[in-house]
Short mmCIF file of C-alpha atoms in Angstrom, two decimals:
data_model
loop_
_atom_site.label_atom_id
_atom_site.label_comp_id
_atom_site.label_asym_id
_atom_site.label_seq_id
_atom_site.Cartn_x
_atom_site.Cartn_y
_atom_site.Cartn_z
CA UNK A 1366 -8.55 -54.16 22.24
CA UNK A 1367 -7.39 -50.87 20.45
CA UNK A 1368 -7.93 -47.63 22.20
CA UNK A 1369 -8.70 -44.43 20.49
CA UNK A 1370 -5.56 -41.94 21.22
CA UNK A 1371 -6.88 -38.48 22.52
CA UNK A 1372 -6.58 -35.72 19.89
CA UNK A 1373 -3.41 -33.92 19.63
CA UNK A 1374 -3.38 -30.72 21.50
CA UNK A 1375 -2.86 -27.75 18.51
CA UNK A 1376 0.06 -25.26 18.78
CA UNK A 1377 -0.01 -21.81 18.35
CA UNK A 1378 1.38 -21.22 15.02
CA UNK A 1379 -1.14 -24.14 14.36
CA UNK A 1380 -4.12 -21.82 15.68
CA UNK A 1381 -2.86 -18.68 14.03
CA UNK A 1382 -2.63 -20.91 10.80
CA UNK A 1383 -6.47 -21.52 11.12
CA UNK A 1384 -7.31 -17.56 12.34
CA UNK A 1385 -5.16 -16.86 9.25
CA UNK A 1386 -7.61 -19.57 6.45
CA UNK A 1387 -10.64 -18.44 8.53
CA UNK A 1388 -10.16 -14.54 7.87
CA UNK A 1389 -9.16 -15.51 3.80
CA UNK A 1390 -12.50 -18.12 3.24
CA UNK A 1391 -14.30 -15.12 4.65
CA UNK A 1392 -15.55 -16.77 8.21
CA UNK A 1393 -14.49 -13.78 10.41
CA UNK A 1394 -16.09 -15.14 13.46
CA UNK A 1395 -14.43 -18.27 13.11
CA UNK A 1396 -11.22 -16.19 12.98
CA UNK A 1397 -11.80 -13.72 15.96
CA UNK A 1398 -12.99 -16.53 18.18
CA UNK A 1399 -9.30 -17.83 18.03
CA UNK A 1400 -7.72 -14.50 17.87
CA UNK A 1401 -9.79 -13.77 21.23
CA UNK A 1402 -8.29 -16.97 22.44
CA UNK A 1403 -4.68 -16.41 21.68
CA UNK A 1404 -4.81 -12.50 22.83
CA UNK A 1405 -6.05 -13.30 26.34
CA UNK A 1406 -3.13 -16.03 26.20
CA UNK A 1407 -0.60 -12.92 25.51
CA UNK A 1408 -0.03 -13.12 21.56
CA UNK A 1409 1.38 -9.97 19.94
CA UNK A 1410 0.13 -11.11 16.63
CA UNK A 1411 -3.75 -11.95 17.61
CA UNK A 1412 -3.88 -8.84 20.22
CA UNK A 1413 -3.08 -6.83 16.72
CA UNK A 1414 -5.45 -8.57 14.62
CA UNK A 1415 -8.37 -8.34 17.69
CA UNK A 1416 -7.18 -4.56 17.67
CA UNK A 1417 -8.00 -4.43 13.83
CA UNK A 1418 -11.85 -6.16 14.18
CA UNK A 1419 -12.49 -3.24 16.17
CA UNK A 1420 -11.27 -0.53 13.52
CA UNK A 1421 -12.35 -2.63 10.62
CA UNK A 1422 -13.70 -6.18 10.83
CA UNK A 1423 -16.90 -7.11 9.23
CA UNK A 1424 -19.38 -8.16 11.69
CA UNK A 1425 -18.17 -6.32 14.52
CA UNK A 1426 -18.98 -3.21 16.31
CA UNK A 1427 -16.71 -0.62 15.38
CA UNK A 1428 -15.17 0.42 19.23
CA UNK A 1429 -12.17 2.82 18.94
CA UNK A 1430 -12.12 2.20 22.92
CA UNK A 1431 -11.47 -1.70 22.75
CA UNK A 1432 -9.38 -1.38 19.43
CA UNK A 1433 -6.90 0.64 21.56
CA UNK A 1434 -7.10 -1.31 24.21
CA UNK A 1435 -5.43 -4.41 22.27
CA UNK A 1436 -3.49 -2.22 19.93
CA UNK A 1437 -1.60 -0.27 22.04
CA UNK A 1438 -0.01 -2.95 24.24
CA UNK A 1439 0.82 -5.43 21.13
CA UNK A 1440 2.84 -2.65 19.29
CA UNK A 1441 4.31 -1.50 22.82
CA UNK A 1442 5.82 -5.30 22.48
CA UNK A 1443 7.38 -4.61 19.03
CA UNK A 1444 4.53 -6.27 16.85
CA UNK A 1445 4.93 -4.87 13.60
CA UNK A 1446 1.30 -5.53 12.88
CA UNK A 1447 0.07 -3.23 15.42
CA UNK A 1448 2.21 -0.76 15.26
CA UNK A 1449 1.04 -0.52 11.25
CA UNK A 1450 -2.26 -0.42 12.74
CA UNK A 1451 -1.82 1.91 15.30
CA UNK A 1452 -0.13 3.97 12.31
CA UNK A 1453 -3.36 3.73 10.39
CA UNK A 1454 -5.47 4.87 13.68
CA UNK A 1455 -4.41 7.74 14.19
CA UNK A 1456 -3.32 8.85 10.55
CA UNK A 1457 -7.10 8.14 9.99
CA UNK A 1458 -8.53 9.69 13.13
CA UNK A 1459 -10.34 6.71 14.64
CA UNK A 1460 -11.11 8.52 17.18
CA UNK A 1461 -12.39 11.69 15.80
CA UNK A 1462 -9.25 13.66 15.32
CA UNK A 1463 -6.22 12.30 12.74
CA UNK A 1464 -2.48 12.93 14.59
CA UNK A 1465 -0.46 12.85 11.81
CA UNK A 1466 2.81 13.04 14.24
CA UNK A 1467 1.75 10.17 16.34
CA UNK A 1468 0.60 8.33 13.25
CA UNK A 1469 4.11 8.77 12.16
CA UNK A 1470 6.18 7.41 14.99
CA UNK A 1471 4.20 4.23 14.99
CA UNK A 1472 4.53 3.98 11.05
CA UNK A 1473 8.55 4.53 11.76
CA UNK A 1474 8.91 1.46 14.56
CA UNK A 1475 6.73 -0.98 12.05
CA UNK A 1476 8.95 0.47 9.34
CA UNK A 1477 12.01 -0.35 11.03
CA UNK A 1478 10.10 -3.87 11.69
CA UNK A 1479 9.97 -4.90 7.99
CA UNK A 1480 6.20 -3.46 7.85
CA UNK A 1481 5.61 -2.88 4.13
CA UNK A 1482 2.91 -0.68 4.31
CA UNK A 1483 4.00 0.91 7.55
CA UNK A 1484 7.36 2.03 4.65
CA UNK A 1485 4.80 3.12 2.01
CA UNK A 1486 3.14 5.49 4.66
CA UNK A 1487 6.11 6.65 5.81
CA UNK A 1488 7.24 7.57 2.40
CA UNK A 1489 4.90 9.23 1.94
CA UNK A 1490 4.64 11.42 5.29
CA UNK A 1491 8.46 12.37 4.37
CA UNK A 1492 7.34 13.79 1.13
CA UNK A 1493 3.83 15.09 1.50
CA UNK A 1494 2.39 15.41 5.01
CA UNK A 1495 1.57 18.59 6.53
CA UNK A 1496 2.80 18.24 9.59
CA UNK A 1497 6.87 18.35 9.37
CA UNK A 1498 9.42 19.74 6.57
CA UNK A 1499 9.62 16.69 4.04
CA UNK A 1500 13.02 14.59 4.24
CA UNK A 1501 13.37 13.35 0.61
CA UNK A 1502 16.56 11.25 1.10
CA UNK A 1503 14.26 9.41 3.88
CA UNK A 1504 11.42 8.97 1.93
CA UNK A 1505 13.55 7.63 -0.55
CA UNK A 1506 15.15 4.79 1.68
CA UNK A 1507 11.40 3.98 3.20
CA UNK A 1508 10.56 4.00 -0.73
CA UNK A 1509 12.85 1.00 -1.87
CA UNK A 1510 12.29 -0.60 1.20
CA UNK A 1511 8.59 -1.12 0.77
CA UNK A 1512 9.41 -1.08 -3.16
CA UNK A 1513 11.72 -4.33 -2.31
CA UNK A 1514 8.49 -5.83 -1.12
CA UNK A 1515 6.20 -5.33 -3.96
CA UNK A 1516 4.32 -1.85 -3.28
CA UNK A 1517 3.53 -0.15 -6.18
CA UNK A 1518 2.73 2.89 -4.71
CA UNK A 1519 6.17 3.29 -3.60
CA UNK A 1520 7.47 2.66 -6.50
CA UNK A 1521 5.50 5.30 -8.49
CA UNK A 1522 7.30 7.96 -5.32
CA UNK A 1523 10.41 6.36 -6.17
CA UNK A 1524 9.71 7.70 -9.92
CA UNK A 1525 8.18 11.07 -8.81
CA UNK A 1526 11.76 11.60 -6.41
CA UNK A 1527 14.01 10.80 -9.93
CA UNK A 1528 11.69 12.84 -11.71
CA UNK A 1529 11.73 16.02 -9.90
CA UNK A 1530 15.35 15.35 -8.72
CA UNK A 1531 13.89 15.54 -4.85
CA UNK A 1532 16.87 13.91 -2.53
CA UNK A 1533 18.41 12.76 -5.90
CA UNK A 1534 19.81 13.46 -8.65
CA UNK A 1535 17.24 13.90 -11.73
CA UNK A 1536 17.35 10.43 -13.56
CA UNK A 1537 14.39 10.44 -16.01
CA UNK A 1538 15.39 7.10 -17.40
CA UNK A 1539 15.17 5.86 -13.87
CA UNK A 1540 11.90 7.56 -13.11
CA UNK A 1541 10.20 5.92 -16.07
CA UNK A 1542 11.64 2.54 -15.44
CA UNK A 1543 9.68 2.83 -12.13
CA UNK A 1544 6.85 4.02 -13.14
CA UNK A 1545 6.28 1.35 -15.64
CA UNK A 1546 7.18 -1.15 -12.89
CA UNK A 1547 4.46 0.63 -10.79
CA UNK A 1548 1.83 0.62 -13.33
CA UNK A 1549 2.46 -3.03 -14.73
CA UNK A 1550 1.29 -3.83 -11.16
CA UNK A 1551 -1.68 -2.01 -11.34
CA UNK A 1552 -1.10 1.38 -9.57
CA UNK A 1553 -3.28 4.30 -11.56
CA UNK A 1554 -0.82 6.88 -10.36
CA UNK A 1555 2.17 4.90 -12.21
CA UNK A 1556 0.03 4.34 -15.02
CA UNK A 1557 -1.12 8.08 -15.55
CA UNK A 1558 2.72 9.33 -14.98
CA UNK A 1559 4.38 6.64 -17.30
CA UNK A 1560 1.23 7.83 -19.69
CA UNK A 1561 3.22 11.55 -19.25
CA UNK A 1562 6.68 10.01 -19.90
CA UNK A 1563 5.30 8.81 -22.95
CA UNK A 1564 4.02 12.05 -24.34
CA UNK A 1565 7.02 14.14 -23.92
CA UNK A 1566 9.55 11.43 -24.18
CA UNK A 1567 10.90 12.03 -20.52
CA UNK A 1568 12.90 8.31 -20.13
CA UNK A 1569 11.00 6.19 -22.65
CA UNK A 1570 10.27 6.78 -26.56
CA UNK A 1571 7.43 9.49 -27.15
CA UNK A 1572 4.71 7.78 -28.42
CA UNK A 1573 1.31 9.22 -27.92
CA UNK A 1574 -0.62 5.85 -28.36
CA UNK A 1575 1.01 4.25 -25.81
CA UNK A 1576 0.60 7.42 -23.35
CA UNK A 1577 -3.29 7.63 -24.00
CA UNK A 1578 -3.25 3.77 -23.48
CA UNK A 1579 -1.67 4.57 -19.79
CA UNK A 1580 -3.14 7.40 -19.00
CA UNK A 1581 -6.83 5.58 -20.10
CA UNK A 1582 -5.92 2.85 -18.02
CA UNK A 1583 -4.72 5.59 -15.16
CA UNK A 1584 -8.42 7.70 -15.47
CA UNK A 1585 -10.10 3.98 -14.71
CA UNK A 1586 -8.19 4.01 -11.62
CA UNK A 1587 -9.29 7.38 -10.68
CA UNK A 1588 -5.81 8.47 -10.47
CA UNK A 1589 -5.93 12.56 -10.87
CA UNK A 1590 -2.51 13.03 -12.36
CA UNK A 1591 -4.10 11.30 -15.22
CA UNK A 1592 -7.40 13.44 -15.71
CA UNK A 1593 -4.52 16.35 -15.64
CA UNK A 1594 -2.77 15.04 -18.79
CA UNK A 1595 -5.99 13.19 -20.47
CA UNK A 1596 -8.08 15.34 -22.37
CA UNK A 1597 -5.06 17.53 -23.99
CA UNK A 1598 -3.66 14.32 -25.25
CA UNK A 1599 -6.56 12.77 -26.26
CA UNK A 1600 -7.54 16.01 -28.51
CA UNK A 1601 -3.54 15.93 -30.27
CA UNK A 1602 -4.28 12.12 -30.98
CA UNK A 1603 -6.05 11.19 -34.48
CA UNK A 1604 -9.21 9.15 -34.27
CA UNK A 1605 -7.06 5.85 -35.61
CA UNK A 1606 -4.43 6.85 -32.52
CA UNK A 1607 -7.57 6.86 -30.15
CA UNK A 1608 -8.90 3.46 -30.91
CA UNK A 1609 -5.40 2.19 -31.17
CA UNK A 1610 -4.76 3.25 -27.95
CA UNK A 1611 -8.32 2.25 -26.33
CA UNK A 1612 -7.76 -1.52 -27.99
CA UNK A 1613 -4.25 -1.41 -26.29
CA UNK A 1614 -5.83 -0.38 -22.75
CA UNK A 1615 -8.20 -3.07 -23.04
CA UNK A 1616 -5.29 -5.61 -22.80
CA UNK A 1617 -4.50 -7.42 -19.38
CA UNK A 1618 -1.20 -6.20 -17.87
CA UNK A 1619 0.22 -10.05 -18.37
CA UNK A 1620 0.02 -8.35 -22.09
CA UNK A 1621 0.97 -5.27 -21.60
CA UNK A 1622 4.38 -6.51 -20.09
CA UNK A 1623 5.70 -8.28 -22.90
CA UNK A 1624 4.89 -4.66 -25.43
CA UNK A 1625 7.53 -1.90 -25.28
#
């Protein structure tokens, strides 16, 4: 007589795997209930993504408290994760005051862990942030890193750094090359500055159809270096350059690509 073998007993990338479909079909509690599982077991990973429930997850109540309470020891174990998120706490004030210096050395050890976004923020905190003198020739290394991984938003700094010759030398030809590859991928504020290379022909032929068709697309993403260049080069275009350039917003970026 055949006997029914027990079920296999599931691995832990196997349960992350199915936290990981949970969280993207949208069934959070199916995905916390094994995150909750695994962090009490000592995973890194699902201590970080317990962490982030408590900052941001649907469904449960926002506690600052427990967030740092599974945060803090995750990142302290070189999680990348939750040292992003840890980043994000405190750049946003989670808990009622933003620390943009704390917020910083977290973003720099999930940098230095491959963190993507952690490389974006950073970026930016070396060019922008109140807090500490900028370092341009840093936020230009954080910049290709996270650039190197797809974020836009990095590469429209990259562009900004060529442009106003900020840890580099000026190299408007390279500024506009990243800009386009910023905006192709959807970022507004790559959009509205390759819409500005395009008016004054910094890097790319002047052509003010194809700025207006940028910086159009730019204004939808609420990007204010856009509504700084719109209106003045809307009123210098010709009705028949408007709707040119309105049609040519109107086409998906898969389009847009393959246009010069």
């Amino acid at each position: 007589m055949a006997t029914r073998s027990a079920p296999r007993h599931q691995t832990v990338a196997e349960r992350v795997a199915l936290a990981t479909e949970a969280a993207q079909r949208g069934d959070d509690e199916t995905a916390h209930g094994i995150w909750v599982e695994l962090g009490h077991a000592g995973l890194a990973r699902a201590q970080a993504e317990i962490g982030r429930a408590f900052v941001q997850g649907p469904g449960i109540e926002h506690a600052v408290d427990l967030a740092l309470k599974w945060l803090t020891p995750a990142a302290q174990d070189g999680d990348a994760l939750a040292q992003r998120l840890l980043g994000d706490f405190y750049f946003n004030g989670e808990d009622g005051t933003p620390n943009r210096m704390v917020a910083e050395e977290w973003y720099a050890r999930a940098a230095k862990n491959g963190e993507a976004h952690a490389q974006d923020m950073l970026s930016w905190m070396l060019v922008d942030s109140d807090h500490r003198q900028p370092d341009h020739k840093q936020a230009m290394h954080w910049a290709l890193k996270a650039a190197a991984q797809g974020v836009a938003a990095s590469m429209t700094r990259i562009g900004l750094l060529y442009n106003n010759a900020l840890g580099v030398e000026r190299d408007l030809d390279a500024a506009a090359q990243w800009w386009r590859k910023a905006a192709l991928l959807g970022d507004a504020d790559g959009q509205a500055m390759l819409g500005a290379a395009h008016l004054i022909g910094a890097g790319v032929a002047r052509d003010p159809v194809v700025a207006l068709a940028w910086l159009i697309r730019g204004r939808r993403g609420h990007s204010p270096f856009a509504d700084r260049f719109y209106a003045g080069v809307r009123a210098s275009c010709t009705a028949d350059e408007i709707a040119q350039a309105e049609r040519r917003a109107a086409l998906p970026l898969e389009a847009e690509e393959a246009l010069p």
